[in-house]
XYZ file of C-alpha atoms in Angstrom:
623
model
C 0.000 0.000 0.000
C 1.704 3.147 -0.841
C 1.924 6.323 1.601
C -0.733 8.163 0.341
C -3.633 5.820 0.178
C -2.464 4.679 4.185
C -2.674 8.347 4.645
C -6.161 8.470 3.324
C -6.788 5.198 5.138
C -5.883 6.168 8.741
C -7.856 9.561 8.105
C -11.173 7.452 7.178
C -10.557 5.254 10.474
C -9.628 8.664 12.427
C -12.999 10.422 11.316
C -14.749 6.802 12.125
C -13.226 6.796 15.515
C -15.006 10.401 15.950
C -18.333 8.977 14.499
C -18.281 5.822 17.144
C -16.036 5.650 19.844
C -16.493 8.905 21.446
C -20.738 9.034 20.926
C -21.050 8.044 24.746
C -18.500 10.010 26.424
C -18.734 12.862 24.033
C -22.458 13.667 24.926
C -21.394 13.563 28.841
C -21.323 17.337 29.067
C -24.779 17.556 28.651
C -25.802 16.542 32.101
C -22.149 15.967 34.332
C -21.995 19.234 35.754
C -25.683 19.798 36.320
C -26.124 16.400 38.089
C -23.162 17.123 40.127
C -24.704 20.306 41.597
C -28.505 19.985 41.192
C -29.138 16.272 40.649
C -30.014 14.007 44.290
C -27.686 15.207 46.258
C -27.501 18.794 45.717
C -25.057 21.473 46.972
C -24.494 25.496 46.631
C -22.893 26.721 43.921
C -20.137 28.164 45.463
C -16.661 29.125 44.250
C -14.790 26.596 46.150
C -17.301 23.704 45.234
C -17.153 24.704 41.293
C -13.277 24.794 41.995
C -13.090 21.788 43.586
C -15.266 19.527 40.989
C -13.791 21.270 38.208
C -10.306 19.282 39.567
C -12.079 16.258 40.313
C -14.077 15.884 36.497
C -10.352 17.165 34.889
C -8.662 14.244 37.155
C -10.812 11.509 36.799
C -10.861 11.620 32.864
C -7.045 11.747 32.595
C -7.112 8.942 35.229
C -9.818 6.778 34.522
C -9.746 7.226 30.627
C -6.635 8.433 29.646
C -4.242 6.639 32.039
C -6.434 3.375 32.532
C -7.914 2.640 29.282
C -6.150 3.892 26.705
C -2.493 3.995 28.051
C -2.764 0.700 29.647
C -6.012 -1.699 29.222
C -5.900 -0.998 25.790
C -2.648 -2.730 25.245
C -4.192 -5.769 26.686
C -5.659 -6.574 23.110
C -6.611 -9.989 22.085
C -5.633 -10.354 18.489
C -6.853 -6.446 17.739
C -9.779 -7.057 19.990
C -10.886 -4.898 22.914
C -14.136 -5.248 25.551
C -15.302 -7.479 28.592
C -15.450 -10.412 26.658
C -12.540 -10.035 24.629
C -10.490 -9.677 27.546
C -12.083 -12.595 29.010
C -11.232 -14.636 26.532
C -7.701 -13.275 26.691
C -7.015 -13.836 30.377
C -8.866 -17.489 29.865
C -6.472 -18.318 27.768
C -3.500 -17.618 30.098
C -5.107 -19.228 33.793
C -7.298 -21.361 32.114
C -5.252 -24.637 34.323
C -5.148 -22.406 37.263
C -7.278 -22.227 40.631
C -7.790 -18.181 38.890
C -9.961 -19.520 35.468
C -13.609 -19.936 37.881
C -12.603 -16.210 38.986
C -12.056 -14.661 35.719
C -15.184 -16.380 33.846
C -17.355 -14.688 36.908
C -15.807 -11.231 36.445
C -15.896 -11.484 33.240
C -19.015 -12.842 32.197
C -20.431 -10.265 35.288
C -18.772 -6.955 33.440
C -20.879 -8.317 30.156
C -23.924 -8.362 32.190
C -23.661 -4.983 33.687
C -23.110 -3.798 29.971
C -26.358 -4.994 29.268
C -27.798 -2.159 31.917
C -25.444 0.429 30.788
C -26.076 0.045 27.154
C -29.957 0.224 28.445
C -29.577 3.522 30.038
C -27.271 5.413 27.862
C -30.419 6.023 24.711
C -32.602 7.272 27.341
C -30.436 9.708 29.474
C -28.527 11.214 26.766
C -31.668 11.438 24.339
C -33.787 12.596 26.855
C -31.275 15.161 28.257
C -30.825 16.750 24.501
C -34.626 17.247 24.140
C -35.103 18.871 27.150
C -32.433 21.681 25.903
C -35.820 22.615 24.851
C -36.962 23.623 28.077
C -33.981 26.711 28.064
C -35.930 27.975 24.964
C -39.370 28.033 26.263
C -40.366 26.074 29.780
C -44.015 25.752 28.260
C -42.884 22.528 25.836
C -41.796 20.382 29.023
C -45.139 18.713 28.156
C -43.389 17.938 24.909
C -40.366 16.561 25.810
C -41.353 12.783 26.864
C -43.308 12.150 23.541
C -40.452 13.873 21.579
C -37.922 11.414 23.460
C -40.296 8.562 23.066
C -40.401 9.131 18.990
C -36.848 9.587 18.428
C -35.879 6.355 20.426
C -38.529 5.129 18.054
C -37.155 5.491 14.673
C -33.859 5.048 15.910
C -34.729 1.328 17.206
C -36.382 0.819 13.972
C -33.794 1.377 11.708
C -31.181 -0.763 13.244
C -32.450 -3.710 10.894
C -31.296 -1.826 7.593
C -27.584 -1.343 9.362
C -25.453 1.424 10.063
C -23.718 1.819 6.754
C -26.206 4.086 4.514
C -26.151 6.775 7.738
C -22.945 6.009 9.169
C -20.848 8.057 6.843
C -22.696 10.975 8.310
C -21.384 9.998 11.959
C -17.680 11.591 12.019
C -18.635 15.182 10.193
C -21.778 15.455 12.471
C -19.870 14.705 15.735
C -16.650 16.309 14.141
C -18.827 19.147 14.120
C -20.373 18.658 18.301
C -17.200 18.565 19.743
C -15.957 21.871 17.824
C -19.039 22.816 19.387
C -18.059 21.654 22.882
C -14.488 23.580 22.449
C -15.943 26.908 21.548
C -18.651 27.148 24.093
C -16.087 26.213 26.381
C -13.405 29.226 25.526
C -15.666 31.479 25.019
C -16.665 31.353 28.729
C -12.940 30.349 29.581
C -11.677 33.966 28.013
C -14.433 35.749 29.940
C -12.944 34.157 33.188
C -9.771 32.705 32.693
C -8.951 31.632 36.515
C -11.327 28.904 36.276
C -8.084 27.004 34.298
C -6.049 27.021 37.713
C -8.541 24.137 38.794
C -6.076 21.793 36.751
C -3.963 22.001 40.138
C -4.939 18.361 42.041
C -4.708 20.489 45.313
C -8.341 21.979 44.357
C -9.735 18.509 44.187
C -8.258 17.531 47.600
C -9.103 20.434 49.566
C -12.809 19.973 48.402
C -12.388 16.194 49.433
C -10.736 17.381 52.997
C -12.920 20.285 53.997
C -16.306 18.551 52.936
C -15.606 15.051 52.351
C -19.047 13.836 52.762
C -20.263 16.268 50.418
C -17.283 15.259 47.775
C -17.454 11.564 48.100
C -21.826 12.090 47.192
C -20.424 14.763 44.403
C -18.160 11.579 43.259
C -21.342 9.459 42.069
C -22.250 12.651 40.010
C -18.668 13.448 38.551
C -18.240 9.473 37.325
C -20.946 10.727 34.865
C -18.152 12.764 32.741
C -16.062 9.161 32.064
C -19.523 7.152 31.461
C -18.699 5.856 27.730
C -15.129 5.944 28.522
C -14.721 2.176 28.031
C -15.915 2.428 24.595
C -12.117 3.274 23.501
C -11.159 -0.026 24.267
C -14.392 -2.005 22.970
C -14.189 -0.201 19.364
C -10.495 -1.079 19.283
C -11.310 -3.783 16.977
C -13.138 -1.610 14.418
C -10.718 1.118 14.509
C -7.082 0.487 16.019
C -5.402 1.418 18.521
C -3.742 4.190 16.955
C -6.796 5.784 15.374
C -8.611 5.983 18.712
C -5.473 7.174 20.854
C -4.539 9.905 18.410
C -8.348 11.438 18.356
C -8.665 11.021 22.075
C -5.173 13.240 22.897
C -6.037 15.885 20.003
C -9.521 16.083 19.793
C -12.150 14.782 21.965
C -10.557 15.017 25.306
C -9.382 18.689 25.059
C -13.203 19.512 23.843
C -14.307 18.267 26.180
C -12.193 19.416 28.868
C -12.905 23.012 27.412
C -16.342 22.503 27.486
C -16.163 21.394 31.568
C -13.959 24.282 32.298
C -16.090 26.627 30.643
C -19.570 25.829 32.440
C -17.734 25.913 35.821
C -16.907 29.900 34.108
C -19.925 30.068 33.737
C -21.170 28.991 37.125
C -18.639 31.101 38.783
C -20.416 33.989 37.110
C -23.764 33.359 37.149
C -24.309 30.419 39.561
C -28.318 30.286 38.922
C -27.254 28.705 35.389
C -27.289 25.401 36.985
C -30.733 24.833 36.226
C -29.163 23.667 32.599
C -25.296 24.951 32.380
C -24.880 23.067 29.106
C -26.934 24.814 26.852
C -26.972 28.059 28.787
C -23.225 28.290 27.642
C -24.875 28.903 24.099
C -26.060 32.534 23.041
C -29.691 32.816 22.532
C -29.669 32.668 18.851
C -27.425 29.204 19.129
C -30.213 28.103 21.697
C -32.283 26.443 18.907
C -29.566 24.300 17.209
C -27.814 23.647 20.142
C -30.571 21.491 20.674
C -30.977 20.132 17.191
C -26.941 19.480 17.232
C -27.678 18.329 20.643
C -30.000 15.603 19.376
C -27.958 14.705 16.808
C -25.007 13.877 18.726
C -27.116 11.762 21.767
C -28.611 9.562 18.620
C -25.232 8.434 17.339
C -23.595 7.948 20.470
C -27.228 5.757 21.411
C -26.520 3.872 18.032
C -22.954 3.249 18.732
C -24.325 1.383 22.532
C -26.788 -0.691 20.291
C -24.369 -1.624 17.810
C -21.795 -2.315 20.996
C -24.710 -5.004 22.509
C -24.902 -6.455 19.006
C -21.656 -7.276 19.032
C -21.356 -8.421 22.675
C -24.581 -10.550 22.187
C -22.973 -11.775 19.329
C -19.757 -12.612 20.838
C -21.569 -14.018 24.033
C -23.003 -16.746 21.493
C -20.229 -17.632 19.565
C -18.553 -18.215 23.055
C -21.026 -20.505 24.714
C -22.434 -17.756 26.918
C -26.352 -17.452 24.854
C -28.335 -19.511 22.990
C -28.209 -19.366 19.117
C -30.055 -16.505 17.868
C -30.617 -14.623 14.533
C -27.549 -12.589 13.301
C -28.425 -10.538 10.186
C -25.091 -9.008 8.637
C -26.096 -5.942 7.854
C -22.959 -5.199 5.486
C -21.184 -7.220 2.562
C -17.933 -5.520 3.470
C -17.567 -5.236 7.683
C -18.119 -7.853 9.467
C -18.929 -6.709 12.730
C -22.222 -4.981 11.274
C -24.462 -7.004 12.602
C -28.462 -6.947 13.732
C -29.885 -9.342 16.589
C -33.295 -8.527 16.213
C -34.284 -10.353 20.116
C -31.313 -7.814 21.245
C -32.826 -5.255 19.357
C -36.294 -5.045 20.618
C -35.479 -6.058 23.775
C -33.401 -2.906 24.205
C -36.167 -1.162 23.264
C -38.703 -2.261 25.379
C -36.398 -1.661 28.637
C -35.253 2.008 27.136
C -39.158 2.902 26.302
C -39.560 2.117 30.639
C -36.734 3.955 31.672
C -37.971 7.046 29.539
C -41.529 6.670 30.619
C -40.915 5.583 34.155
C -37.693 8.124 35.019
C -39.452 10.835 33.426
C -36.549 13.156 33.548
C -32.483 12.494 32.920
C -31.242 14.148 36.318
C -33.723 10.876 37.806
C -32.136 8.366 35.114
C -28.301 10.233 36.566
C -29.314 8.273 39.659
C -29.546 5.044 37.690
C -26.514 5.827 35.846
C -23.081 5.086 36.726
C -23.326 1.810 38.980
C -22.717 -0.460 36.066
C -20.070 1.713 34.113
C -17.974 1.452 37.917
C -18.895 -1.708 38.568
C -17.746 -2.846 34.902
C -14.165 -0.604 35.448
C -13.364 -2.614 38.706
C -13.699 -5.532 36.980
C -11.499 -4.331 34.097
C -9.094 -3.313 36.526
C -8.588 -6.379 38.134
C -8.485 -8.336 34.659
C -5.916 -6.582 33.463
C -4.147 -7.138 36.247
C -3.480 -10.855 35.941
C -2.324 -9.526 32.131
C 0.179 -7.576 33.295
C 1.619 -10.748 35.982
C 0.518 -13.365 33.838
C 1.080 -12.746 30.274
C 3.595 -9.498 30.518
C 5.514 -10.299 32.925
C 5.497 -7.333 35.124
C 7.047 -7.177 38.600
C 4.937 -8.545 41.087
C 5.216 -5.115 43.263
C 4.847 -2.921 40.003
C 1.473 -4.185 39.339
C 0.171 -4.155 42.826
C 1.267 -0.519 42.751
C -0.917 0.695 39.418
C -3.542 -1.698 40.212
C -3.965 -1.106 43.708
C -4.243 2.335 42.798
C -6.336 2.382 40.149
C -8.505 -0.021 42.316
C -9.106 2.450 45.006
C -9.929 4.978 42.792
C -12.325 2.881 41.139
C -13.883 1.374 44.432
C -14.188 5.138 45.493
C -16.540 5.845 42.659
C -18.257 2.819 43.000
C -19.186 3.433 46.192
C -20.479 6.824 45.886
C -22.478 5.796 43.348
C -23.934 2.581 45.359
C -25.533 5.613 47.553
C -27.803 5.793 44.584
C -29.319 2.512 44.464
C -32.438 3.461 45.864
C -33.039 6.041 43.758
C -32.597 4.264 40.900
C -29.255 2.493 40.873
C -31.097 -1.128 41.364
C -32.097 -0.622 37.871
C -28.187 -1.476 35.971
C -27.799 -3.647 39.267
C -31.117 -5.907 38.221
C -30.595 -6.237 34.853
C -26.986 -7.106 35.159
C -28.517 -9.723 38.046
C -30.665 -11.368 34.978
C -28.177 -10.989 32.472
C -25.707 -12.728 34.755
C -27.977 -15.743 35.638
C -28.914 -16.055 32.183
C -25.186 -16.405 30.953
C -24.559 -18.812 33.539
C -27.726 -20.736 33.031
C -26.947 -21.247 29.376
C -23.135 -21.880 29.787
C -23.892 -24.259 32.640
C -26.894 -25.898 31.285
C -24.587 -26.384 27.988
C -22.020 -28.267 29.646
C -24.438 -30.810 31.247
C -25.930 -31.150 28.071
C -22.218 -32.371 26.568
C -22.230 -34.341 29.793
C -25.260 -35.928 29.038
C -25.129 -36.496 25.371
C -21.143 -38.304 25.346
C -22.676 -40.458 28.338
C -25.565 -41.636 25.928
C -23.666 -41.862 23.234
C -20.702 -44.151 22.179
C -16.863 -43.169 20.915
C -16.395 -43.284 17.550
C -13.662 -46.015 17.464
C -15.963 -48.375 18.832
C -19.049 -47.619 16.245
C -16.378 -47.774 13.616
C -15.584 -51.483 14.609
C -19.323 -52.407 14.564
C -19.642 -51.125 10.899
C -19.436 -53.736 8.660
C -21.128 -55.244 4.741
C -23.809 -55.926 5.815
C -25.268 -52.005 6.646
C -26.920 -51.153 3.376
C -25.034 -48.063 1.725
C -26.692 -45.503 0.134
C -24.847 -43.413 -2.366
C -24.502 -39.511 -1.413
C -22.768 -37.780 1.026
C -24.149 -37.280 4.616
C -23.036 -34.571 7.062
C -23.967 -34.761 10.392
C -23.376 -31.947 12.868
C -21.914 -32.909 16.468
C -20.422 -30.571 19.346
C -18.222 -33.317 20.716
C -14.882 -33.639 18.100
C -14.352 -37.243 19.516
C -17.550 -38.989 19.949
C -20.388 -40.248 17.442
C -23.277 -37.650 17.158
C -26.304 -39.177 18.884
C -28.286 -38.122 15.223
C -25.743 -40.692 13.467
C -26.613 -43.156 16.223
C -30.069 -43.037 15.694
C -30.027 -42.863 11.964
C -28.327 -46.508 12.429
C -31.060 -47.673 14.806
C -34.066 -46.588 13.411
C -32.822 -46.604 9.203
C -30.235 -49.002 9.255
C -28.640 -46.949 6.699
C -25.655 -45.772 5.986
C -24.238 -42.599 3.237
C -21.621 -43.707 0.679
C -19.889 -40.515 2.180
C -20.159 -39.590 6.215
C -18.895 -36.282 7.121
C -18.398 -35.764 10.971
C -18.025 -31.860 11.195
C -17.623 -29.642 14.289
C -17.639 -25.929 14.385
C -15.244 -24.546 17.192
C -15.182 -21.337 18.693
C -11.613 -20.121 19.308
C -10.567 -17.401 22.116
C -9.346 -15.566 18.935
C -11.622 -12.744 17.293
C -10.647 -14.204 13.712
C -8.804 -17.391 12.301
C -6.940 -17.412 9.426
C -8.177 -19.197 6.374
C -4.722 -21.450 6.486
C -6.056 -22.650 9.519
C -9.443 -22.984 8.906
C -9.933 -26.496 8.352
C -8.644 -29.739 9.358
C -10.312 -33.132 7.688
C -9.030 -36.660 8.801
C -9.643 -39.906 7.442
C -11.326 -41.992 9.693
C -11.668 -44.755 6.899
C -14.713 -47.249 5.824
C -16.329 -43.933 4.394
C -16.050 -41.667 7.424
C -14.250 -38.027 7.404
C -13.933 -35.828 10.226
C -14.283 -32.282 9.500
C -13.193 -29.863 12.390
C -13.605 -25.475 11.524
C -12.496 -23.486 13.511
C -14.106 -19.742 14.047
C -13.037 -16.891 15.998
C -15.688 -15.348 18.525
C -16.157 -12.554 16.166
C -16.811 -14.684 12.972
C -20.110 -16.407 11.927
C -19.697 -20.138 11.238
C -21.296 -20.914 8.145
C -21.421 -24.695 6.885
C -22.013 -24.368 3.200
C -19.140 -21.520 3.062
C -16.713 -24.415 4.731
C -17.420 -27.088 2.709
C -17.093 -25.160 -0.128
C -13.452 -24.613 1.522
C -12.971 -28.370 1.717
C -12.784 -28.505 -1.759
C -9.168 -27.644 -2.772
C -8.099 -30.288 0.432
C -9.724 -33.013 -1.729
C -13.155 -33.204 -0.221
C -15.964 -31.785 -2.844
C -19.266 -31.566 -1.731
C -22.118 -31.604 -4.022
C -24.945 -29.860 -2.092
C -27.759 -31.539 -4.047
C -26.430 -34.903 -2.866
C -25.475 -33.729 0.098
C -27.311 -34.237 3.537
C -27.448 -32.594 6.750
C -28.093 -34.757 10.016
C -28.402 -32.574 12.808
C -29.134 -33.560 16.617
C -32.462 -31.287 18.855
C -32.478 -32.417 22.739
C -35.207 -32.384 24.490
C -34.324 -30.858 28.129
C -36.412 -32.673 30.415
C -35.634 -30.800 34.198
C -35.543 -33.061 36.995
C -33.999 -33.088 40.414
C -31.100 -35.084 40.085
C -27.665 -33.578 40.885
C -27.066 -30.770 37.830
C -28.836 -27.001 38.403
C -31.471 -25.774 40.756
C -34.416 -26.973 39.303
C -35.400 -23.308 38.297
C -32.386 -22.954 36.330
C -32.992 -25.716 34.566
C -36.231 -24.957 34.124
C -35.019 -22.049 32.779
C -32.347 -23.596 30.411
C -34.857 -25.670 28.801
C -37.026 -22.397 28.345
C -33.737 -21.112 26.707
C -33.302 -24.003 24.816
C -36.803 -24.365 23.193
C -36.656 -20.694 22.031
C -32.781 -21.266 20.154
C -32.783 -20.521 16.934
C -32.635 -24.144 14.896
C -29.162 -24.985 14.350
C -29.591 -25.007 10.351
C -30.952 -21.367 10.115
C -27.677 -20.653 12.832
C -25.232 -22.226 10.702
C -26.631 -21.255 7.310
C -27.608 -24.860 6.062
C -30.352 -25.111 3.534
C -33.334 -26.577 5.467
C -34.169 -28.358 2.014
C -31.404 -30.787 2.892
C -31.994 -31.042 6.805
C -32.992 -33.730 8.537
C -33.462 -33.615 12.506
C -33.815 -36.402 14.812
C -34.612 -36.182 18.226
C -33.244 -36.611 21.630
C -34.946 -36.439 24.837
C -32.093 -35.640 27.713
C -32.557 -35.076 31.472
C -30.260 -32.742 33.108
């Protein structure tokens, strides 16, 4: 690739990195500062307060986001890949024969859950709290500003099955344009009262903390606000790079925004009663209007890029082992990772449309807010800490230094913010409850499944011996699906029983999951012999990639194994999960897992196999 067109290729991934990563964290201004001041816990606006936050908001980003995620977590990539469950995968990989692998899968399967709540709030706080920049214009539309919400969230949810691409190009100039926005509010207030910059000194942030410490640690659950989204530089990694994302944050998006805070606590310092909605009072009235509009703008992409974030999560939870098999539609011919789940989809929806309708208001949805984007940065922190002993090699003392430090920082905002629980913190804390026991359920209920099935079932040496002339052979080629890469597949067993027939031809393929986003093509595939007809077929996918059978054996091909798909047929195994109270689950889990399992999408639609050339046979299993 020559210079120029890497030029022009970094530049499209820098102005994508704009469009996505920063949507979240880039709309934070809109209701930080306000919620810090006027939100549950409310305190004066005085000098030494706007001071003192001021420090703690400037602090906390370059600690929390700058220092912690993209300084450090985000070199804890796995292949490219960034997120919970990437990094899960990663650490698996490195303790999964030590006492530590039961530890990591419940931290990290837990930080996916509590992104499930997050990625639930974030539409409705930041949508809401752009529409009601209407209320600065004229107080008499507050009646409008619920239905407004309520159709925006709408058509935005309704969209997500025709994909990101046709509007996506539209996502880097528009927030391009929000965070030039952000910087120029910000100075213009900053050069109007220029002192406000000394709040860069730390010592403002710790005299707040020692004169009014029970004050500052409440103020701490409102400040976490201004990082909310902040873990979205290392999810997107994948999509955009490492050096796309770092350059944009140091350049761009953290010194707008940093402008932006400095120049509503000018503002405050001047006119304190502009804490009724700082944001947009920053704006002269004649910018008011599409303030609002820009406003608006910028909360819908950064709501798409959390919906397109559970997509991919949900996505990567299946291909793991972590969900059921559910519909992926690939929204684009040319990136992989656009993807719609439509059960992800709606069921986003419905839980945004109650937090809209039942919070009424974003300084009540603040209260609900930050619990699971803590609770999810502990967990981080403490992953990447058995990176940096296990895998880099760090001293022992070196890593208990930055992570015990980072840790308490991180506990210290988690706390503050478990204050708000009853006012609406349960809500991230339920949800990532469900989406916990769900995981766990399904993983579990999985595994006794296996359990159950090999037990059944017979190995594969042993049917291979009790094959001989006189099973009738049919000519054609039969595939037959099985989880288990060592035993016979319970539909091949029962296809002998019941038919007494056997395929010229007997493919035994598997489809594994790797802890790798992506395998190469090279090594894709591995077929065996197993002789007196039979092949075993093993494909290997990374967590990121969709397994598709016809696209495989197609790949066979040049390895000497053509496949003919009108003489080709698919066997394919469907349990029937009969609960009981042997030792397993709890009977409600299982009760539960069989729920799960009746509701899977079939495994031919899943794995792209034409259901002209399925057959399924039944197995009824107790767990």
């Amino acid at each position: 690739m020559s210079q120029p067109e890497q030029n022009k290729k970094i530049g499209a991934l820098i102005l994508g990195a704009i469009g996505v990563v920063y949507g979240d964290i880039g709309t934070s201004p809109l209701y930080a500062m306000k919620e810090t001041f006027a939100g549950h816990h409310p305190m004066p606006v005085l000098p030494d307060a706007v001071f003192g936050v001021l420090s703690l908001i400037f602090w906390t980003v370059l600690i929390l986001v700058t220092l912690k995620y993209v300084l450090l977590i985000m070199r804890a990539d796995n292949h490219g890949e960034g997120g919970s469950l990437a990094l899960l995968a990663l650490v698996n990989s490195i303790t999964r024969d030590s006492r530590l692998s039961w530890l990591v899968a419940v931290l990290g399967i837990f930080a996916a859950a509590l992104f499930y709540g997050d990625s639930m709030i974030t539409p409705a706080i930041s949508v809401l709290s752009a529409v009601e920049g209407m209320l600065v214009i004229s107080p008499g539309l507050k009646h409008f500003v619920i239905p407004l919400t309520v159709v925006i969230l709408t058509a935005l949810f309704m969209i997500q099955r025709r994909g990101t691409g046709a509007i996506g190009i539209w996502f880097g100039p528009v927030m391009c344009l929000w965070f030039l926005s952000l910087a120029v509010l910000g100075v213009v207030q900053i050069v109007a009262n220029p002192s406000v910059l000394l709040a860069v000194n730390p010592l403002y942030a710790i005299e707040f903390v020692v004169r009014q410490p029970w004050v500052a640690f409440l103020a701490l659950g409102s400040v976490v606000l201004a990082v909310t989204g902040g873990e979205a530089l290392y999810t997107d990694m994948g999509h955009f790079g490492r050096f796309p994302i770092r350059i944009t944050w140091f350049t761009f998006a953290m010194p707008a925004l940093l402008l932006n805070y400095f120049g509503q606590g000018a503002l405050l310092l001047a006119q304190p009663g502009a804490i009724e909605n700082p944001f947009f009072l920053l704006a002269p009235d004649w910018a008011r209007i599409p303030m609002v509009v820009l406003a608006t703008l910028a909360t819908v992409i950064a709501s798409q890029a959390v919906i397109s974030g559970a997509f991919s999560v949900a996505m990567q939870a299946i291909r793991m082992g972590y969900l059921p098999r559910m519909q992926i539609i690939h929204t684009s011919a040319h990136e992989a990772g656009q993807v719609y789940i439509p059960m992800t989809n709606w069921s986003l929806y419905v839980s945004v449309m109650a937090l809209v309708i039942g919070f009424q208001s974003s300084s009540n949805l603040a209260a609900a807010y930050g619990i699971a984007v803590t609770g999810t940065m502990m967990i981080d922190t403490l992953l990447v800490a058995m990176v940096m002993r296990l895998l880099w090699r760090w001293n022992r003392w070196l890593v208990f230094l930055v992570v015990g430090s980072l840790f308490l920082v991180d506990l210290a905002f988690f706390a503050a913010n478990a204050m708000k629980i009853p006012q609406g913190g349960w809500f991230p804390l339920l949800i990532g409850l469900v989406s916990f026991t769900l995981l766990t359920t399904w993983k579990r209920g999985r595994k006794l499944v296996f359990d159950g099935m090999a037990s059944q079932g017979m190995s594969l040496t042993d049917l291979l011996t009790t094959i001989g002339d006189d099973i009738h052979r049919v000519e054609g080629t039969a595939v037959f699906m099985t989880g288990n890469p060592d035993g016979a597949p319970s539909a091949l067993l029962h296809n002998l029983m019941h038919n007494q027939v056997l395929h010229r031809r007997v493919y035994l393929v598997t489809m594994l999951t790797t802890d790798t986003p992506y395998v190469s093509e090279d090594a894709r595939l591995t077929c065996e012999d197993l002789g007196k007809g039979f092949h075993r077929l093993i494909a290997r996918f990374g967590f990121m990639e969709r397994p598709d059978v016809p696209k495989v054996l197609a790949q066979a091909e040049p390895l000497g194994h053509p496949f003919e798909m009108m003489r080709t047929t698919f066997y394919l195994s469907r349990e029937l999960i009969v609960p009981s109270v042997k030792k397993g689950m709890a009977l409600w889990r299982e009760q539960l897992f069989a729920l799960m399992s009746r509701n899977a999408t079939p495994a031919s639609e899943y794995f792209g196999i034409p259901t002209n050339r399925t057959v399924e046979l039944g197995t009824k299993l107790e767990i």
